[in-house]
Amino acid sequence: MAKPEQPDAAGKEWTGATATKFDNKAYSEYFDPCQEAADKSIRCLKRNGGERAMCSDFFQAYRDCKQQWMEARKEARKNKPWFS
């Protein structure tokens, strides 16, 4: 079994284009910065007939991506001025 690629965003900071896109999205618009990792896990499930055990690396990569994103958002909210 091949080892899954790390999500593109996992190695870089959660600033720049990703953060700007998230901050400027419409209130009702859904934006998932880890969509690439989610797509890879879904493709793995389809390729392996729904066998979750074979895709655990992809699921873990998605969870790691989400955790990094949530920590970065918490930090950004903490450092943001109250009245801006």
mmCIF file of N, CA and C in Angstrom:
data_model
loop_
_atom_site.group_PDB
_atom_site.id
_atom_site.type_symbol
_atom_site.label_atom_id
_atom_site.label_comp_id
_atom_site.label_asym_id
_atom_site.label_seq_id
_atom_site.Cartn_x
_atom_site.Cartn_y
_atom_site.Cartn_z
ATOM 1 N N MET A 1 0.850 -1.176 0.000
ATOM 2 C CA MET A 1 0.000 0.000 0.000
ATOM 3 C C MET A 1 0.893 1.236 0.000
ATOM 4 N N ALA A 2 0.621 2.143 -0.881
ATOM 5 C CA ALA A 2 1.407 3.368 -0.997
ATOM 6 C C ALA A 2 1.052 4.328 0.125
ATOM 7 N N LYS A 3 2.034 5.020 0.582
ATOM 8 C CA LYS A 3 1.809 6.008 1.634
ATOM 9 C C LYS A 3 1.179 7.257 1.019
ATOM 10 N N PRO A 4 0.124 7.791 1.631
ATOM 11 C CA PRO A 4 -0.542 8.958 1.045
ATOM 12 C C PRO A 4 0.334 10.191 1.127
ATOM 13 N N GLU A 5 0.132 11.070 0.179
ATOM 14 C CA GLU A 5 0.846 12.343 0.195
ATOM 15 C C GLU A 5 0.288 13.204 1.318
ATOM 16 N N GLN A 6 1.137 13.987 1.899
ATOM 17 C CA GLN A 6 0.670 14.934 2.897
ATOM 18 C C GLN A 6 -0.110 16.025 2.192
ATOM 19 N N PRO A 7 -1.139 16.558 2.814
ATOM 20 C CA PRO A 7 -1.862 17.656 2.182
ATOM 21 C C PRO A 7 -0.921 18.814 1.904
ATOM 22 N N ASP A 8 -1.160 19.523 0.817
ATOM 23 C CA ASP A 8 -0.300 20.636 0.428
ATOM 24 C C ASP A 8 -0.149 21.649 1.549
ATOM 25 N N ALA A 9 -1.214 21.904 2.262
ATOM 26 C CA ALA A 9 -1.209 22.947 3.274
ATOM 27 C C ALA A 9 -0.547 22.502 4.576
ATOM 28 N N ALA A 10 -0.289 21.219 4.746
ATOM 29 C CA ALA A 10 0.253 20.741 6.011
ATOM 30 C C ALA A 10 1.654 21.275 6.260
ATOM 31 N N GLY A 11 2.445 21.451 5.216
ATOM 32 C CA GLY A 11 3.811 21.881 5.391
ATOM 33 C C GLY A 11 3.988 23.377 5.470
ATOM 34 N N LYS A 12 3.010 24.145 5.073
ATOM 35 C CA LYS A 12 3.173 25.593 5.068
ATOM 36 C C LYS A 12 2.264 26.240 6.103
ATOM 37 N N GLU A 13 2.558 27.480 6.395
ATOM 38 C CA GLU A 13 1.756 28.191 7.384
ATOM 39 C C GLU A 13 0.347 28.416 6.870
ATOM 40 N N TRP A 14 -0.562 28.558 7.785
ATOM 41 C CA TRP A 14 -1.964 28.807 7.439
ATOM 42 C C TRP A 14 -2.201 30.299 7.336
ATOM 43 N N THR A 15 -1.335 30.933 6.605
ATOM 44 C CA THR A 15 -1.481 32.361 6.362
ATOM 45 C C THR A 15 -1.475 32.567 4.864
ATOM 46 N N GLY A 16 -1.556 33.779 4.459
ATOM 47 C CA GLY A 16 -1.485 34.063 3.031
ATOM 48 C C GLY A 16 -2.802 33.813 2.332
ATOM 49 N N ALA A 17 -2.728 33.151 1.191
ATOM 50 C CA ALA A 17 -3.898 32.980 0.324
ATOM 51 C C ALA A 17 -5.021 32.200 0.999
ATOM 52 N N THR A 18 -4.689 31.142 1.731
ATOM 53 C CA THR A 18 -5.725 30.334 2.377
ATOM 54 C C THR A 18 -6.463 31.141 3.433
ATOM 55 N N ALA A 19 -5.734 31.831 4.284
ATOM 56 C CA ALA A 19 -6.366 32.632 5.327
ATOM 57 C C ALA A 19 -7.158 33.787 4.731
ATOM 58 N N THR A 20 -6.624 34.409 3.692
ATOM 59 C CA THR A 20 -7.328 35.520 3.041
ATOM 60 C C THR A 20 -8.630 35.043 2.425
ATOM 61 N N LYS A 21 -8.589 33.903 1.759
ATOM 62 C CA LYS A 21 -9.808 33.367 1.149
ATOM 63 C C LYS A 21 -10.847 33.057 2.222
ATOM 64 N N PHE A 22 -10.405 32.487 3.342
ATOM 65 C CA PHE A 22 -11.330 32.175 4.429
ATOM 66 C C PHE A 22 -11.920 33.450 5.028
ATOM 67 N N ASP A 23 -11.091 34.447 5.260
ATOM 68 C CA ASP A 23 -11.557 35.693 5.871
ATOM 69 C C ASP A 23 -12.499 36.472 4.966
ATOM 70 N N ASN A 24 -12.338 36.364 3.653
ATOM 71 C CA ASN A 24 -13.138 37.147 2.714
ATOM 72 C C ASN A 24 -14.328 36.398 2.132
ATOM 73 N N LYS A 25 -14.573 35.181 2.583
ATOM 74 C CA LYS A 25 -15.702 34.427 2.045
ATOM 75 C C LYS A 25 -17.016 34.993 2.573
ATOM 76 N N ALA A 26 -18.093 34.716 1.851
ATOM 77 C CA ALA A 26 -19.416 35.127 2.314
ATOM 78 C C ALA A 26 -19.758 34.346 3.583
ATOM 79 N N TYR A 27 -20.597 34.917 4.433
ATOM 80 C CA TYR A 27 -20.924 34.293 5.713
ATOM 81 C C TYR A 27 -21.499 32.889 5.527
ATOM 82 N N SER A 28 -22.339 32.707 4.535
ATOM 83 C CA SER A 28 -22.990 31.412 4.335
ATOM 84 C C SER A 28 -22.182 30.461 3.454
ATOM 85 N N GLU A 29 -21.058 30.912 2.942
ATOM 86 C CA GLU A 29 -20.237 30.078 2.060
ATOM 87 C C GLU A 29 -19.395 29.109 2.888
ATOM 88 N N TYR A 30 -19.350 27.862 2.450
ATOM 89 C CA TYR A 30 -18.536 26.857 3.131
ATOM 90 C C TYR A 30 -17.159 26.819 2.483
ATOM 91 N N PHE A 31 -16.129 26.841 3.281
ATOM 92 C CA PHE A 31 -14.761 26.775 2.780
ATOM 93 C C PHE A 31 -13.981 25.787 3.625
ATOM 94 N N ASP A 32 -13.473 24.753 3.012
ATOM 95 C CA ASP A 32 -12.676 23.750 3.704
ATOM 96 C C ASP A 32 -11.261 23.786 3.146
ATOM 97 N N PRO A 33 -10.302 24.294 3.901
ATOM 98 C CA PRO A 33 -8.929 24.363 3.403
ATOM 99 C C PRO A 33 -8.291 22.980 3.256
ATOM 100 N N CYS A 34 -8.922 21.970 3.817
ATOM 101 C CA CYS A 34 -8.398 20.609 3.738
ATOM 102 C C CYS A 34 -9.181 19.766 2.735
ATOM 103 N N GLN A 35 -9.821 20.413 1.780
ATOM 104 C CA GLN A 35 -10.654 19.700 0.813
ATOM 105 C C GLN A 35 -9.848 18.695 -0.004
ATOM 106 N N GLU A 36 -8.617 19.022 -0.308
ATOM 107 C CA GLU A 36 -7.784 18.096 -1.081
ATOM 108 C C GLU A 36 -7.579 16.787 -0.317
ATOM 109 N N ALA A 37 -7.295 16.878 0.974
ATOM 110 C CA ALA A 37 -7.118 15.672 1.789
ATOM 111 C C ALA A 37 -8.430 14.904 1.904
ATOM 112 N N ALA A 38 -9.546 15.620 2.002
ATOM 113 C CA ALA A 38 -10.851 14.962 2.062
ATOM 114 C C ALA A 38 -11.137 14.218 0.766
ATOM 115 N N ASP A 39 -10.837 14.838 -0.362
ATOM 116 C CA ASP A 39 -11.056 14.197 -1.662
ATOM 117 C C ASP A 39 -10.212 12.931 -1.806
ATOM 118 N N LYS A 40 -8.981 12.994 -1.319
ATOM 119 C CA LYS A 40 -8.111 11.819 -1.401
ATOM 120 C C LYS A 40 -8.662 10.670 -0.563
ATOM 121 N N SER A 41 -9.209 10.961 0.602
ATOM 122 C CA SER A 41 -9.761 9.890 1.434
ATOM 123 C C SER A 41 -11.013 9.289 0.798
ATOM 124 N N ILE A 42 -11.848 10.113 0.181
ATOM 125 C CA ILE A 42 -13.040 9.607 -0.506
ATOM 126 C C ILE A 42 -12.632 8.736 -1.696
ATOM 127 N N ARG A 43 -11.644 9.190 -2.467
ATOM 128 C CA ARG A 43 -11.169 8.389 -3.601
ATOM 129 C C ARG A 43 -10.612 7.048 -3.133
ATOM 130 N N CYS A 44 -9.922 7.053 -1.999
ATOM 131 C CA CYS A 44 -9.384 5.812 -1.455
ATOM 132 C C CYS A 44 -10.517 4.856 -1.100
ATOM 133 N N LEU A 45 -11.562 5.369 -0.459
ATOM 134 C CA LEU A 45 -12.706 4.523 -0.112
ATOM 135 C C LEU A 45 -13.352 3.927 -1.356
ATOM 136 N N LYS A 46 -13.533 4.746 -2.370
ATOM 137 C CA LYS A 46 -14.145 4.249 -3.612
ATOM 138 C C LYS A 46 -13.257 3.205 -4.282
ATOM 139 N N ARG A 47 -11.958 3.456 -4.279
ATOM 140 C CA ARG A 47 -11.012 2.555 -4.930
ATOM 141 C C ARG A 47 -10.945 1.208 -4.204
ATOM 142 N N ASN A 48 -11.122 1.213 -2.885
ATOM 143 C CA ASN A 48 -10.982 -0.006 -2.088
ATOM 144 C C ASN A 48 -12.319 -0.592 -1.650
ATOM 145 N N GLY A 49 -13.381 -0.217 -2.303
ATOM 146 C CA GLY A 49 -14.686 -0.812 -2.014
ATOM 147 C C GLY A 49 -15.207 -0.511 -0.622
ATOM 148 N N GLY A 50 -14.896 0.653 -0.088
ATOM 149 C CA GLY A 50 -15.411 1.048 1.221
ATOM 150 C C GLY A 50 -14.643 0.475 2.399
ATOM 151 N N GLU A 51 -13.516 -0.136 2.160
ATOM 152 C CA GLU A 51 -12.710 -0.728 3.228
ATOM 153 C C GLU A 51 -11.955 0.378 3.972
ATOM 154 N N ARG A 52 -12.484 0.763 5.127
ATOM 155 C CA ARG A 52 -11.932 1.893 5.880
ATOM 156 C C ARG A 52 -10.511 1.630 6.383
ATOM 157 N N ALA A 53 -10.220 0.408 6.728
ATOM 158 C CA ALA A 53 -8.902 0.087 7.280
ATOM 159 C C ALA A 53 -7.784 0.379 6.277
ATOM 160 N N MET A 54 -8.079 0.253 5.008
ATOM 161 C CA MET A 54 -7.058 0.486 3.987
ATOM 162 C C MET A 54 -6.802 1.975 3.762
ATOM 163 N N CYS A 55 -7.665 2.826 4.261
ATOM 164 C CA CYS A 55 -7.556 4.268 4.015
ATOM 165 C C CYS A 55 -7.220 5.054 5.279
ATOM 166 N N SER A 56 -6.793 4.372 6.313
ATOM 167 C CA SER A 56 -6.569 5.052 7.589
ATOM 168 C C SER A 56 -5.512 6.152 7.488
ATOM 169 N N ASP A 57 -4.507 5.972 6.635
ATOM 170 C CA ASP A 57 -3.481 7.012 6.474
ATOM 171 C C ASP A 57 -4.078 8.289 5.882
ATOM 172 N N PHE A 58 -5.000 8.123 4.935
ATOM 173 C CA PHE A 58 -5.656 9.280 4.329
ATOM 174 C C PHE A 58 -6.547 9.992 5.349
ATOM 175 N N PHE A 59 -7.248 9.205 6.167
ATOM 176 C CA PHE A 59 -8.103 9.799 7.196
ATOM 177 C C PHE A 59 -7.268 10.569 8.211
ATOM 178 N N GLN A 60 -6.125 9.992 8.585
ATOM 179 C CA GLN A 60 -5.255 10.662 9.550
ATOM 180 C C GLN A 60 -4.677 11.945 8.969
ATOM 181 N N ALA A 61 -4.330 11.928 7.685
ATOM 182 C CA ALA A 61 -3.819 13.141 7.039
ATOM 183 C C ALA A 61 -4.876 14.242 7.063
ATOM 184 N N TYR A 62 -6.140 13.876 6.850
ATOM 185 C CA TYR A 62 -7.228 14.858 6.900
ATOM 186 C C TYR A 62 -7.401 15.401 8.317
ATOM 187 N N ARG A 63 -7.381 14.512 9.307
ATOM 188 C CA ARG A 63 -7.524 14.966 10.701
ATOM 189 C C ARG A 63 -6.382 15.895 11.096
ATOM 190 N N ASP A 64 -5.153 15.553 10.683
ATOM 191 C CA ASP A 64 -4.003 16.406 10.989
ATOM 192 C C ASP A 64 -4.145 17.776 10.332
ATOM 193 N N CYS A 65 -4.593 17.785 9.089
ATOM 194 C CA CYS A 65 -4.799 19.042 8.364
ATOM 195 C C CYS A 65 -5.834 19.899 9.087
ATOM 196 N N LYS A 66 -6.958 19.291 9.453
ATOM 197 C CA LYS A 66 -8.024 20.026 10.140
ATOM 198 C C LYS A 66 -7.532 20.573 11.481
ATOM 199 N N GLN A 67 -6.771 19.766 12.208
ATOM 200 C CA GLN A 67 -6.271 20.207 13.504
ATOM 201 C C GLN A 67 -5.338 21.410 13.344
ATOM 202 N N GLN A 68 -4.448 21.357 12.357
ATOM 203 C CA GLN A 68 -3.549 22.487 12.116
ATOM 204 C C GLN A 68 -4.338 23.735 11.744
ATOM 205 N N TRP A 69 -5.348 23.568 10.903
ATOM 206 C CA TRP A 69 -6.160 24.704 10.476
ATOM 207 C C TRP A 69 -6.903 25.313 11.666
ATOM 208 N N MET A 70 -7.502 24.480 12.507
ATOM 209 C CA MET A 70 -8.253 24.988 13.653
ATOM 210 C C MET A 70 -7.328 25.706 14.638
ATOM 211 N N GLU A 71 -6.144 25.176 14.854
ATOM 212 C CA GLU A 71 -5.185 25.842 15.740
ATOM 213 C C GLU A 71 -4.760 27.185 15.165
ATOM 214 N N ALA A 72 -4.553 27.245 13.859
ATOM 215 C CA ALA A 72 -4.171 28.505 13.219
ATOM 216 C C ALA A 72 -5.303 29.525 13.311
ATOM 217 N N ARG A 73 -6.544 29.085 13.151
ATOM 218 C CA ARG A 73 -7.693 29.998 13.246
ATOM 219 C C ARG A 73 -7.851 30.513 14.677
ATOM 220 N N LYS A 74 -7.651 29.642 15.670
ATOM 221 C CA LYS A 74 -7.722 30.072 17.070
ATOM 222 C C LYS A 74 -6.675 31.145 17.346
ATOM 223 N N GLU A 75 -5.468 30.904 16.857
ATOM 224 C CA GLU A 75 -4.378 31.866 17.057
ATOM 225 C C GLU A 75 -4.689 33.188 16.362
ATOM 226 N N ALA A 76 -5.238 33.118 15.157
ATOM 227 C CA ALA A 76 -5.574 34.338 14.419
ATOM 228 C C ALA A 76 -6.666 35.127 15.141
ATOM 229 N N ARG A 77 -7.664 34.425 15.669
ATOM 230 C CA ARG A 77 -8.732 35.115 16.412
ATOM 231 C C ARG A 77 -8.196 35.734 17.696
ATOM 232 N N LYS A 78 -7.267 35.023 18.349
ATOM 233 C CA LYS A 78 -6.697 35.524 19.594
ATOM 234 C C LYS A 78 -5.874 36.788 19.352
ATOM 235 N N ASN A 79 -5.182 36.850 18.229
ATOM 236 C CA ASN A 79 -4.316 37.987 17.925
ATOM 237 C C ASN A 79 -5.028 39.121 17.209
ATOM 238 N N LYS A 80 -6.267 38.914 16.823
ATOM 239 C CA LYS A 80 -7.020 39.932 16.089
ATOM 240 C C LYS A 80 -7.502 41.014 17.063
ATOM 241 N N PRO A 81 -7.388 42.279 16.677
ATOM 242 C CA PRO A 81 -7.894 43.342 17.550
ATOM 243 C C PRO A 81 -9.417 43.263 17.676
ATOM 244 N N TRP A 82 -9.939 43.770 18.766
ATOM 245 C CA TRP A 82 -11.376 43.687 19.041
ATOM 246 C C TRP A 82 -12.196 44.480 18.041
ATOM 247 N N PHE A 83 -11.752 45.670 17.740
ATOM 248 C CA PHE A 83 -12.532 46.553 16.868
ATOM 249 C C PHE A 83 -11.768 46.785 15.574
ATOM 250 N N SER A 84 -12.005 45.918 14.610
ATOM 251 C CA SER A 84 -11.307 46.098 13.329
ATOM 252 C C SER A 84 -12.264 45.926 12.180
#
